[in-house]
Short mmCIF file of C-alpha atoms and ligand atoms in Angstrom, two decimals:
data_model
loop_
_atom_site.label_atom_id
_atom_site.label_comp_id
_atom_site.label_asym_id
_atom_site.label_seq_id
_atom_site.Cartn_x
_atom_site.Cartn_y
_atom_site.Cartn_z
CA MET A 1 122.18 80.24 104.69
CA LYS A 2 119.29 82.03 106.22
CA PRO A 3 116.21 79.99 107.59
CA ALA A 4 113.62 80.48 105.08
CA HIS A 5 110.10 78.91 104.46
CA TYR A 6 109.70 76.90 101.25
CA VAL A 7 106.25 76.73 100.11
CA ASN A 8 105.04 75.54 96.56
CA GLY A 9 108.66 75.41 95.30
CA ALA A 10 109.68 78.98 96.58
CA PHE A 11 111.73 80.29 99.35
CA SER A 12 110.58 83.32 101.49
CA THR A 13 111.22 84.56 104.78
CA GLU A 14 107.87 86.04 105.15
CA GLY A 15 106.64 86.75 108.85
CA ALA A 16 108.01 88.21 111.97
CA ALA A 17 111.39 87.18 112.82
CA PHE A 18 112.59 85.51 116.23
CA PRO A 19 116.09 85.11 117.21
CA LEU A 20 118.23 81.95 116.74
CA VAL A 21 120.55 81.53 119.80
CA SER A 22 123.45 79.55 119.94
CA PRO A 23 123.30 77.09 122.92
CA VAL A 24 127.14 76.82 123.32
CA ASP A 25 127.51 80.64 124.22
CA GLY A 26 124.04 82.09 124.38
CA ARG A 27 124.69 84.47 121.59
CA GLN A 28 122.21 85.43 118.86
CA VAL A 29 123.55 83.85 115.75
CA GLY A 30 120.53 84.72 113.04
CA SER A 31 117.07 84.83 113.03
CA VAL A 32 113.95 82.84 111.97
CA PRO A 33 110.81 83.79 110.19
CA GLU A 34 107.66 82.76 111.95
CA ALA A 35 105.08 81.49 109.65
CA SER A 36 101.74 83.33 109.70
CA ARG A 37 98.44 81.38 109.39
CA GLU A 38 98.41 82.74 105.66
CA THR A 39 101.70 80.93 105.14
CA VAL A 40 100.55 77.90 106.41
CA ASP A 41 97.51 77.92 104.44
CA ALA A 42 99.41 78.54 101.36
CA ALA A 43 101.63 75.49 102.17
CA VAL A 44 98.71 73.36 102.78
CA ASN A 45 97.14 74.32 99.52
CA ALA A 46 100.31 73.88 97.60
CA ALA A 47 100.53 70.31 98.91
CA ARG A 48 96.97 69.67 97.79
CA SER A 49 97.46 71.12 94.46
CA ALA A 50 100.71 68.96 94.23
CA LEU A 51 98.67 65.75 94.80
CA ASP A 52 96.18 66.95 92.28
CA GLY A 53 98.77 67.45 89.82
CA ASP A 54 102.25 66.18 88.85
CA TRP A 55 103.34 64.70 91.87
CA GLY A 56 100.09 62.92 92.42
CA ARG A 57 100.75 61.24 89.01
CA THR A 58 104.03 59.80 90.04
CA SER A 59 105.04 56.23 90.19
CA VAL A 60 106.58 54.58 92.92
CA GLU A 61 109.60 54.23 90.85
CA GLU A 62 109.90 57.77 90.37
CA ARG A 63 109.23 58.58 93.74
CA CYS A 64 112.03 56.23 95.04
CA ALA A 65 114.23 57.92 92.36
CA PHE A 66 113.56 61.25 93.87
CA LEU A 67 114.39 59.95 97.37
CA ARG A 68 117.82 58.81 95.99
CA ARG A 69 118.49 61.96 94.36
CA ILE A 70 117.64 63.80 97.82
CA ALA A 71 119.90 61.29 99.55
CA ASP A 72 122.91 62.09 97.25
CA GLY A 73 122.16 65.98 97.45
CA ILE A 74 122.55 65.77 101.24
CA GLU A 75 125.76 63.58 100.89
CA ALA A 76 127.07 66.32 98.28
CA ARG A 77 126.81 68.95 100.90
CA PHE A 78 127.59 66.82 103.84
CA ASP A 79 129.79 69.39 105.70
CA GLU A 80 127.32 72.00 105.31
CA PHE A 81 124.58 69.94 107.08
CA VAL A 82 127.06 68.97 109.63
CA ASP A 83 128.04 72.60 110.51
CA ALA A 84 124.53 73.66 110.45
CA GLU A 85 123.36 70.94 112.87
CA THR A 86 126.35 71.42 115.04
CA ALA A 87 125.64 75.17 115.22
CA ASP A 88 121.92 74.83 116.25
CA THR A 89 122.11 72.07 118.67
CA GLY A 90 125.66 72.60 120.20
CA LYS A 91 126.25 68.88 120.18
CA PRO A 92 129.73 67.43 119.25
CA ARG A 93 130.36 68.03 115.56
CA GLU A 94 131.44 64.27 115.75
CA LEU A 95 127.99 63.31 116.68
CA ALA A 96 126.53 65.20 113.64
CA ALA A 97 128.93 63.50 111.30
CA THR A 98 128.57 60.14 112.60
CA VAL A 99 124.88 60.05 113.57
CA ASP A 100 122.59 62.84 112.57
CA ILE A 101 123.77 63.56 108.92
CA PRO A 102 124.43 59.97 107.78
CA ARG A 103 121.12 58.64 109.37
CA ALA A 104 119.10 61.48 107.45
CA ILE A 105 120.74 60.15 104.08
CA GLY A 106 120.03 56.71 105.33
CA ASN A 107 116.27 57.40 105.80
CA PHE A 108 115.93 58.43 102.12
CA ARG A 109 117.99 55.34 100.88
CA ALA A 110 116.10 52.90 103.15
CA TYR A 111 112.69 53.98 102.41
CA ALA A 112 113.57 54.09 98.44
CA ASP A 113 114.23 50.37 98.76
CA LEU A 114 111.40 49.78 101.13
CA ALA A 115 108.82 51.34 99.15
CA TYR A 116 110.21 49.83 95.78
CA GLY A 117 110.16 46.56 96.85
CA ARG A 118 107.02 46.27 98.88
CA PRO A 119 104.65 43.40 97.88
CA GLU A 120 100.83 43.40 98.47
CA ARG A 121 98.62 40.44 99.37
CA ALA A 122 96.00 38.88 96.96
CA TYR A 123 93.32 36.37 97.76
CA GLN A 124 91.55 34.07 95.42
CA THR A 125 88.08 33.77 97.11
CA ARG A 126 85.84 30.92 96.41
CA VAL A 127 82.00 31.62 96.71
CA PRO A 128 80.11 28.31 96.66
CA GLY A 129 76.76 28.37 94.90
CA TRP A 130 77.84 31.52 92.53
CA SER A 131 77.13 31.17 89.03
CA GLY A 132 80.26 31.42 86.50
CA SER A 133 83.52 30.66 88.07
CA GLY A 134 82.36 30.77 91.59
CA GLN A 135 85.45 32.88 92.32
CA ALA A 136 86.59 36.40 92.96
CA LEU A 137 90.15 37.94 93.29
CA ASN A 138 90.78 40.34 96.04
CA TYR A 139 93.84 42.66 96.12
CA THR A 140 94.99 45.33 97.84
CA VAL A 141 96.29 48.63 96.63
CA ARG A 142 97.79 51.39 98.62
CA ARG A 143 96.79 55.02 98.28
CA PRO A 144 98.65 57.84 99.78
CA LEU A 145 96.74 59.47 102.77
CA GLY A 146 96.84 62.91 101.12
CA VAL A 147 98.59 66.26 102.78
CA VAL A 148 100.73 65.01 105.86
CA ALA A 149 101.97 67.42 108.45
CA VAL A 150 105.10 66.60 110.02
CA VAL A 151 106.21 68.21 113.14
CA SER A 152 109.69 67.49 114.81
CA PRO A 153 111.79 68.42 117.79
CA TRP A 154 115.32 70.12 118.29
CA ASN A 155 117.32 67.26 119.45
CA LEU A 156 118.01 64.98 116.33
CA PRO A 157 116.55 67.82 113.90
CA LEU A 158 117.28 66.35 110.53
CA LEU A 159 117.29 62.76 111.44
CA LEU A 160 113.99 63.10 112.98
CA LEU A 161 112.50 65.20 110.29
CA THR A 162 113.62 62.76 107.54
CA TRP A 163 112.60 59.75 109.38
CA LYS A 164 108.99 61.04 108.45
CA VAL A 165 109.49 62.86 105.41
CA ALA A 166 111.08 59.99 103.56
CA PRO A 167 108.52 57.57 103.86
CA ALA A 168 105.60 60.15 103.48
CA LEU A 169 106.90 60.89 100.17
CA ALA A 170 107.72 57.41 99.05
CA ALA A 171 103.90 56.58 99.89
CA GLY A 172 103.12 59.40 97.56
CA ASN A 173 101.81 61.93 100.09
CA ALA A 174 102.72 65.67 99.90
CA VAL A 175 104.36 66.90 103.07
CA VAL A 176 104.23 70.15 105.12
CA ALA A 177 106.99 70.18 107.61
CA LYS A 178 107.59 72.27 110.71
CA PRO A 179 111.01 71.71 112.45
CA SER A 180 111.57 72.78 115.89
CA GLU A 181 111.91 76.67 116.01
CA GLU A 182 115.15 75.90 118.00
CA THR A 183 116.72 74.35 114.92
CA PRO A 184 115.57 75.57 111.57
CA SER A 185 118.68 75.15 109.54
CA THR A 186 119.04 71.54 108.36
CA ALA A 187 115.55 71.55 107.60
CA THR A 188 116.02 74.67 105.30
CA LEU A 189 119.19 72.89 103.62
CA LEU A 190 116.93 69.81 103.05
CA ALA A 191 114.60 72.17 101.11
CA GLU A 192 117.28 73.52 99.03
CA VAL A 193 118.37 69.97 98.34
CA ILE A 194 114.80 68.90 97.50
CA ASP A 195 114.27 71.84 95.39
CA ALA A 196 117.57 71.14 93.28
CA ALA A 197 116.49 67.21 93.14
CA GLY A 198 113.53 68.61 91.09
CA LEU A 199 110.46 67.58 93.10
CA PRO A 200 107.36 69.18 91.50
CA PRO A 201 106.47 72.41 93.61
CA GLY A 202 104.16 71.57 96.73
CA ALA A 203 105.10 68.05 97.21
CA PHE A 204 107.22 68.98 99.94
CA ASN A 205 106.93 72.27 101.85
CA LEU A 206 108.58 74.06 104.99
CA VAL A 207 107.09 76.43 107.44
CA HIS A 208 109.17 77.70 110.30
CA GLY A 209 107.91 78.68 113.63
CA HIS A 210 106.83 78.05 117.28
CA GLY A 211 104.13 75.33 118.44
CA ALA A 212 101.43 76.38 120.74
CA GLY A 213 99.31 79.25 119.16
CA ALA A 214 101.60 79.49 116.36
CA ALA A 215 102.87 77.68 112.97
CA GLY A 216 102.64 74.40 114.77
CA GLU A 217 99.20 74.61 116.02
CA HIS A 218 97.92 76.15 112.54
CA LEU A 219 99.35 73.26 111.00
CA THR A 220 98.10 70.45 113.05
CA SER A 221 94.53 71.92 113.50
CA HIS A 222 94.25 72.70 109.84
CA PRO A 223 91.20 71.13 107.93
CA GLY A 224 93.10 70.66 104.94
CA ILE A 225 95.58 68.20 106.76
CA ASP A 226 94.97 64.18 106.23
CA ALA A 227 97.45 62.87 108.78
CA ILE A 228 99.77 64.17 111.42
CA ALA A 229 103.28 62.48 111.98
CA PHE A 230 104.64 64.13 115.41
CA THR A 231 107.81 63.57 117.48
CA GLY A 232 108.27 65.40 120.59
CA ALA A 233 106.96 65.82 124.17
CA SER A 234 104.07 63.72 125.48
CA ALA A 235 102.08 66.92 126.62
CA THR A 236 102.47 68.45 123.30
CA GLY A 237 101.28 64.98 121.75
CA ALA A 238 97.99 65.52 123.91
CA ALA A 239 97.67 69.03 122.91
CA ILE A 240 97.88 67.80 119.12
CA MET A 241 95.61 64.86 119.51
CA ARG A 242 92.95 67.44 120.88
CA ALA A 243 93.41 69.59 117.74
CA ALA A 244 93.46 66.52 115.34
CA ALA A 245 90.02 65.12 117.18
CA ASP A 246 88.18 68.09 115.41
CA HIS A 247 88.72 66.60 112.09
CA VAL A 248 89.50 62.95 113.18
CA THR A 249 92.91 63.33 111.77
CA PRO A 250 95.02 60.01 112.20
CA VAL A 251 98.14 60.71 114.06
CA SER A 252 101.46 58.83 114.52
CA PHE A 253 103.35 59.77 117.75
CA GLU A 254 106.94 59.35 119.16
CA LEU A 255 106.93 60.95 122.61
CA GLY A 256 108.68 61.33 125.70
CA GLY A 257 110.39 58.29 127.80
CA LYS A 258 111.87 57.70 131.39
CA ASN A 259 114.01 54.74 130.08
CA PRO A 260 115.18 52.05 132.48
CA ALA A 261 118.23 50.22 132.27
CA LEU A 262 118.42 46.69 134.06
CA VAL A 263 121.95 45.57 135.07
CA PHE A 264 121.92 42.07 136.30
CA ALA A 265 124.70 40.73 138.67
CA ASP A 266 126.14 38.44 135.76
CA ALA A 267 126.40 41.36 133.39
CA ASP A 268 130.06 42.38 132.04
CA LEU A 269 129.99 45.21 134.37
CA THR A 270 132.65 47.21 132.44
CA GLU A 271 130.33 46.96 129.31
CA ALA A 272 127.51 47.64 131.36
CA VAL A 273 129.09 50.86 132.92
CA GLU A 274 130.37 52.11 129.22
CA GLY A 275 126.90 51.38 127.77
CA THR A 276 125.17 53.19 130.65
CA VAL A 277 127.58 56.18 130.19
CA ARG A 278 126.43 56.17 126.35
CA SER A 279 122.81 55.68 126.99
CA ALA A 280 122.54 58.29 129.63
CA PHE A 281 125.05 60.99 128.35
CA THR A 282 125.01 60.80 124.57
CA HIS A 283 123.89 64.29 123.31
CA SER A 284 123.86 65.33 127.14
CA GLY A 285 120.95 63.09 127.54
CA GLN A 286 118.89 65.10 125.00
CA ILE A 287 117.42 61.66 123.02
CA CYS A 288 114.35 60.25 123.77
CA LEU A 289 116.02 56.85 124.24
CA CYS A 290 118.19 58.11 127.03
CA THR A 291 118.46 56.02 130.15
CA GLU A 292 117.20 58.18 133.35
CA ARG A 293 116.58 55.00 135.54
CA VAL A 294 119.32 52.91 136.18
CA TYR A 295 118.18 49.70 138.30
CA VAL A 296 121.27 47.29 139.37
CA GLN A 297 121.17 44.06 141.20
CA ARG A 298 122.32 44.39 144.61
CA PRO A 299 125.56 42.32 144.68
CA VAL A 300 127.08 44.71 142.20
CA PHE A 301 125.38 47.94 143.07
CA GLU A 302 128.09 49.52 144.85
CA GLU A 303 130.66 48.62 142.53
CA PHE A 304 128.70 49.82 139.56
CA VAL A 305 127.71 53.16 141.01
CA ARG A 306 131.46 53.71 141.91
CA ALA A 307 132.44 52.96 138.29
CA LEU A 308 129.97 55.02 136.78
CA GLY A 309 130.60 58.05 139.01
CA GLU A 310 134.25 57.75 138.07
CA ARG A 311 133.53 57.65 134.50
CA THR A 312 130.74 60.40 134.60
CA ARG A 313 133.25 62.87 136.47
CA ALA A 314 135.93 62.51 133.96
CA LEU A 315 133.53 63.24 130.73
CA THR A 316 134.68 66.18 128.64
CA GLY A 317 133.45 67.64 125.38
CA TYR A 318 129.67 67.18 126.01
CA GLY A 319 127.33 69.78 124.57
CA PRO A 320 125.02 72.12 126.24
CA MET A 321 121.31 71.91 126.69
CA ILE A 322 119.36 73.25 123.87
CA SER A 323 118.08 76.68 125.49
CA ALA A 324 118.28 78.58 128.71
CA GLU A 325 114.56 77.36 129.44
CA HIS A 326 115.56 73.96 129.19
CA ARG A 327 118.99 74.26 131.04
CA ASP A 328 116.90 75.70 133.82
CA LYS A 329 114.67 73.01 133.78
CA VAL A 330 117.13 70.40 134.13
CA LEU A 331 118.94 72.27 136.93
CA SER A 332 115.34 72.42 138.63
CA TYR A 333 115.54 68.61 138.82
CA TYR A 334 119.24 68.78 140.09
CA ARG A 335 118.01 70.98 143.02
CA LEU A 336 114.86 68.99 143.57
CA ALA A 337 116.82 65.90 143.83
CA ALA A 338 119.36 67.53 146.46
CA GLY A 339 116.16 68.71 148.26
CA GLU A 340 114.80 65.39 148.59
CA GLY A 341 118.01 63.98 149.88
CA ALA A 342 119.51 62.36 146.93
CA THR A 343 123.02 61.44 147.04
CA ILE A 344 124.93 63.00 144.33
CA VAL A 345 127.53 60.61 143.01
CA ALA A 346 128.56 62.87 140.31
CA GLY A 347 127.86 66.52 138.53
CA GLY A 348 124.74 68.27 140.08
CA GLY A 349 125.55 71.76 138.83
CA VAL A 350 127.16 73.65 136.02
CA PRO A 351 130.37 73.48 134.42
CA ARG A 352 132.75 76.39 134.42
CA PHE A 353 135.09 76.68 131.42
CA GLY A 354 136.47 80.31 131.64
CA ASP A 355 135.65 81.19 128.15
CA GLU A 356 132.46 82.22 126.04
CA ARG A 357 130.87 78.82 126.95
CA ASP A 358 130.02 80.03 130.28
CA GLY A 359 127.51 82.20 128.46
CA GLY A 360 125.90 78.93 127.12
CA PHE A 361 123.62 76.28 128.54
CA HIS A 362 125.73 73.63 129.86
CA VAL A 363 124.87 71.62 132.77
CA GLU A 364 127.07 68.92 134.42
CA PRO A 365 126.45 65.13 133.80
CA THR A 366 124.88 63.77 136.97
CA VAL A 367 124.56 60.41 138.75
CA LEU A 368 122.25 60.27 141.49
CA THR A 369 121.16 57.59 144.03
CA GLY A 370 118.98 57.09 147.15
CA LEU A 371 115.64 58.63 146.09
CA PRO A 372 112.44 56.91 146.60
CA GLU A 373 110.76 55.50 143.41
CA SER A 374 107.83 58.02 144.00
CA SER A 375 110.20 61.19 143.65
CA ARG A 376 109.64 63.47 140.76
CA VAL A 377 113.23 63.08 139.60
CA VAL A 378 112.77 59.46 139.31
CA ARG A 379 109.20 59.48 137.71
CA GLU A 380 109.41 62.48 135.22
CA GLU A 381 111.20 62.80 132.05
CA ILE A 382 114.04 65.43 132.54
CA PHE A 383 115.90 65.05 129.17
CA GLY A 384 119.25 66.03 130.17
CA PRO A 385 122.35 64.30 131.16
CA VAL A 386 121.10 62.49 134.56
CA CYS A 387 120.26 59.15 135.90
CA HIS A 388 119.04 57.83 139.19
CA VAL A 389 120.76 54.53 140.15
CA ALA A 390 118.73 52.16 142.50
CA PRO A 391 119.28 48.54 143.62
CA PHE A 392 116.92 45.51 142.86
CA ASP A 393 116.91 41.80 144.34
CA ASP A 394 115.47 39.56 141.64
CA GLU A 395 114.30 39.52 138.15
CA ASP A 396 110.52 40.26 139.34
CA GLU A 397 111.71 43.20 141.12
CA ALA A 398 113.71 44.49 138.41
CA VAL A 399 111.00 44.09 135.75
CA ARG A 400 108.27 45.64 138.15
CA LEU A 401 110.38 48.82 138.79
CA ALA A 402 111.14 49.04 135.14
CA ASN A 403 107.45 48.92 134.45
CA ASP A 404 106.53 51.30 137.07
CA SER A 405 106.28 54.37 134.97
CA PRO A 406 103.73 56.26 132.92
CA TYR A 407 106.57 56.01 129.86
CA GLY A 408 107.25 53.02 127.81
CA LEU A 409 109.76 53.79 124.98
CA ALA A 410 112.99 52.16 125.22
CA ALA A 411 114.77 49.73 127.89
CA THR A 412 118.27 48.18 128.23
CA VAL A 413 118.93 44.94 129.77
CA TRP A 414 122.66 44.02 130.69
CA THR A 415 123.32 40.46 131.35
CA THR A 416 125.42 37.54 130.12
CA ASP A 417 122.48 35.01 130.94
CA LEU A 418 121.06 34.50 127.39
CA SER A 419 117.85 32.88 128.88
CA ARG A 420 117.37 35.83 131.36
CA ALA A 421 117.71 38.23 128.40
CA HIS A 422 114.86 36.35 126.62
CA ARG A 423 112.64 36.00 129.76
CA VAL A 424 113.07 39.78 130.69
CA ALA A 425 112.96 41.53 127.49
CA PRO A 426 109.15 40.87 126.48
CA ARG A 427 108.18 41.52 130.16
CA VAL A 428 109.37 45.06 130.02
CA GLU A 429 106.52 47.51 128.91
CA ALA A 430 108.55 49.22 126.19
CA GLY A 431 108.49 49.68 122.54
CA ILE A 432 112.24 49.11 122.37
CA VAL A 433 114.30 46.51 124.34
CA TRP A 434 118.17 46.54 123.87
CA VAL A 435 120.08 43.72 125.29
CA ASN A 436 123.83 44.45 125.97
CA CYS A 437 123.70 47.62 123.69
CA TRP A 438 121.83 50.99 123.25
CA ASN A 439 120.38 52.76 120.30
CA LEU A 440 121.45 50.11 117.82
CA ARG A 441 119.27 50.72 115.08
CA ASP A 442 117.99 48.66 111.90
CA LEU A 443 115.64 51.14 110.00
CA ARG A 444 113.35 48.29 109.17
CA THR A 445 112.36 47.45 112.50
CA PRO A 446 109.41 48.94 114.41
CA PHE A 447 110.15 52.01 116.32
CA GLY A 448 107.93 53.76 118.92
CA GLY A 449 106.53 53.67 122.27
CA VAL A 450 103.70 52.30 124.67
CA LYS A 451 101.91 54.21 127.30
CA ALA A 452 102.55 57.85 127.37
CA SER A 453 105.72 57.31 124.84
CA GLY A 454 103.45 57.36 121.61
CA ILE A 455 100.76 55.98 119.38
CA GLY A 456 101.58 53.52 116.50
CA ARG A 457 105.01 52.53 115.09
CA GLU A 458 107.52 53.84 112.53
CA GLY A 459 110.05 52.21 110.68
CA GLY A 460 110.29 50.18 107.77
CA GLU A 461 107.05 48.71 106.64
CA TYR A 462 105.21 50.25 109.88
CA SER A 463 105.99 53.79 108.28
CA LEU A 464 104.79 52.89 104.85
CA ASP A 465 101.48 51.38 106.63
CA PHE A 466 100.92 54.70 108.45
CA PHE A 467 101.48 56.89 105.47
CA SER A 468 98.90 55.04 103.11
CA GLU A 469 95.63 53.73 103.17
CA PRO A 470 94.97 50.32 102.00
CA VAL A 471 92.09 49.65 99.68
CA ASN A 472 90.74 46.14 98.94
CA VAL A 473 89.44 45.82 95.45
CA CYS A 474 87.36 42.65 94.84
CA VAL A 475 86.87 41.40 91.24
CA LYS A 476 84.36 38.68 90.21
CA ILE A 477 86.09 36.38 87.79
P1 LIG B 1 108.32 69.67 121.83
O1 LIG B 1 106.99 68.79 122.09
O2 LIG B 1 108.08 70.94 122.77
O3 LIG B 1 108.29 70.25 120.28
C1 LIG B 1 108.13 69.45 119.20
C2 LIG B 1 107.81 70.27 118.03
O4 LIG B 1 106.32 70.35 118.41
C3 LIG B 1 108.41 71.50 117.92
O5 LIG B 1 108.43 71.54 116.37
C4 LIG B 1 107.10 72.43 118.43
O6 LIG B 1 107.26 73.83 117.82
C5 LIG B 1 105.90 71.79 118.03
N1 LIG B 1 104.93 72.07 118.89
C6 LIG B 1 104.79 72.34 120.31
N2 LIG B 1 103.69 72.72 120.68
C7 LIG B 1 102.72 72.34 119.67
C8 LIG B 1 101.35 72.49 119.66
N3 LIG B 1 100.63 72.92 120.59
N4 LIG B 1 100.74 72.11 118.34
C9 LIG B 1 101.71 71.83 117.33
N5 LIG B 1 103.03 71.77 117.43
C10 LIG B 1 103.47 72.21 118.62
O7 LIG B 1 109.50 68.78 122.08
P2 LIG B 1 110.91 69.29 122.04
O8 LIG B 1 111.16 70.02 123.54
O9 LIG B 1 111.30 69.97 120.84
O10 LIG B 1 111.65 67.84 122.16
C11 LIG B 1 111.93 67.26 123.25
C12 LIG B 1 110.63 66.15 123.66
O11 LIG B 1 110.53 65.19 122.48
C13 LIG B 1 111.11 65.05 124.59
O12 LIG B 1 110.11 65.03 125.56
C14 LIG B 1 111.51 63.86 123.83
O13 LIG B 1 111.45 62.64 124.58
C15 LIG B 1 110.65 63.85 122.92
N6 LIG B 1 111.36 63.28 121.76
C16 LIG B 1 110.64 61.61 121.26
C17 LIG B 1 111.10 61.11 120.33
C18 LIG B 1 110.65 59.84 119.96
O14 LIG B 1 111.20 59.18 119.18
N7 LIG B 1 109.73 59.12 120.91
C19 LIG B 1 112.22 61.88 119.72
C20 LIG B 1 112.68 62.66 119.98
C21 LIG B 1 112.30 63.88 121.09
O1 LIG B 2 116.34 56.17 115.44
C1 LIG B 2 115.20 56.68 115.06
O2 LIG B 2 114.59 56.23 114.12
C2 LIG B 2 114.73 57.74 116.13
N1 LIG B 2 113.38 57.77 115.56
C3 LIG B 2 115.23 58.09 117.01
C4 LIG B 2 114.64 58.93 118.17
C5 LIG B 2 115.37 59.52 119.00
C6 LIG B 2 114.73 60.35 119.83
O3 LIG B 2 115.38 61.25 120.40
#
């Protein structure tokens, strides 16, 4: 399968090609076509025509049936999807097979269920002194926003793309999607599945290419776009917001994080250590929800750091950073930490394998201590397999440290004290707080961040709300 655009129901590889590089060994494994402004225009125009045509006339039942067919289509080609996601990202195959691809299938099924069963409120309004019945009926109908741009990152490529595409289609929008330039493959497979599912041409379009000054920017600044759903870095969100401002285009943003974990002395320490290994190092820390700041109550600090260090040094089979550029960014933070006098409890460098992986973009899972809270390593999102561990004395200090960040995406609290869990969770400035677990997802719940971590919420009804416009109809009875 070669990465290809999918516009108005047709595949093409129009545009200059750029290399697709394996992060595992650094070799070029393919090429990706860069969508020109004309291709983006064609995709937006096709989406508009679909709304004016067959797609715009579909009922919610029909759209939900399409979503289920797409889910079935991904399932039927499960191994191909897993192979493609593993190859593009370098993540362990097991992760793609147990998280990325099943969740993509789940996204389509969940939104088929949610959109189909969605009630709307109605109000009977009394108007005293009115002639006739003196009453009116107010009810709400939901209209799609129109042509929606979906721009997604490389870390969970299909999961995050379908997380937006599924509700956008369920709500009746037409979509122009642009996946990350680093990970074009599963998006292309998705277009094949959508094509086979028989969606009317133009209802879903896919363009490949880079972001700034390229396909991504052409798309998000396009006057024919009615909304933008974006997942990626906060700085990119700011750039997209500036582009969106010209047309007052609504945005839904899922952005970066610098997520804290709070480990109280009453926590089950084995669980907290295992949980932190998962939350800091899954997909080599390249998940926006990963923990990069760990705060541990002083009586168990030394024990926790020792155990976390041991577990981290024993990790094997972890995947690489997505690119040489990203590897260099992560390593620059490792050097910065060392330069600022951090204690490197585990990792801190580049692993040597003695095989072709040495040409890839691996870095060691790393645990640091001893840095001041003001240091860049503690404040900035690194997006790699690294966490800094610091002590705290009491609940108030733990909450203050957790909240002292420009970000507010997710947090984890480890405690066996139920009252404490309920006290602390709502005080943490984050969109999601996990207690004694991490990244446990129910697709009906609100998902998103506060502060620099995002605008709005996705998930369940929240996504369907974003992707549709409520219209109140008031009828005199
Ligand atoms: P990125 O912002 O560099 O790129 C994301 C997407 O935006 C890509 O498709 C890219 O081509 C496009 N893009 C880049 N510049 C653009 C521009 N000026 N206009 C339009 N499109 C543009 O992010 P990334 O490096 O792919 O992903 C890592 C970042 O994403 C991290 O900061 C991470 O925290 C964040 N992220 C957040 C969530 C979340 O749910 N909050 C999920 C995953 C990743
Ligand atoms: O699980 C999800 O729905 C979701 N949006 C995850 C985001 C992960 C960030 O990398």
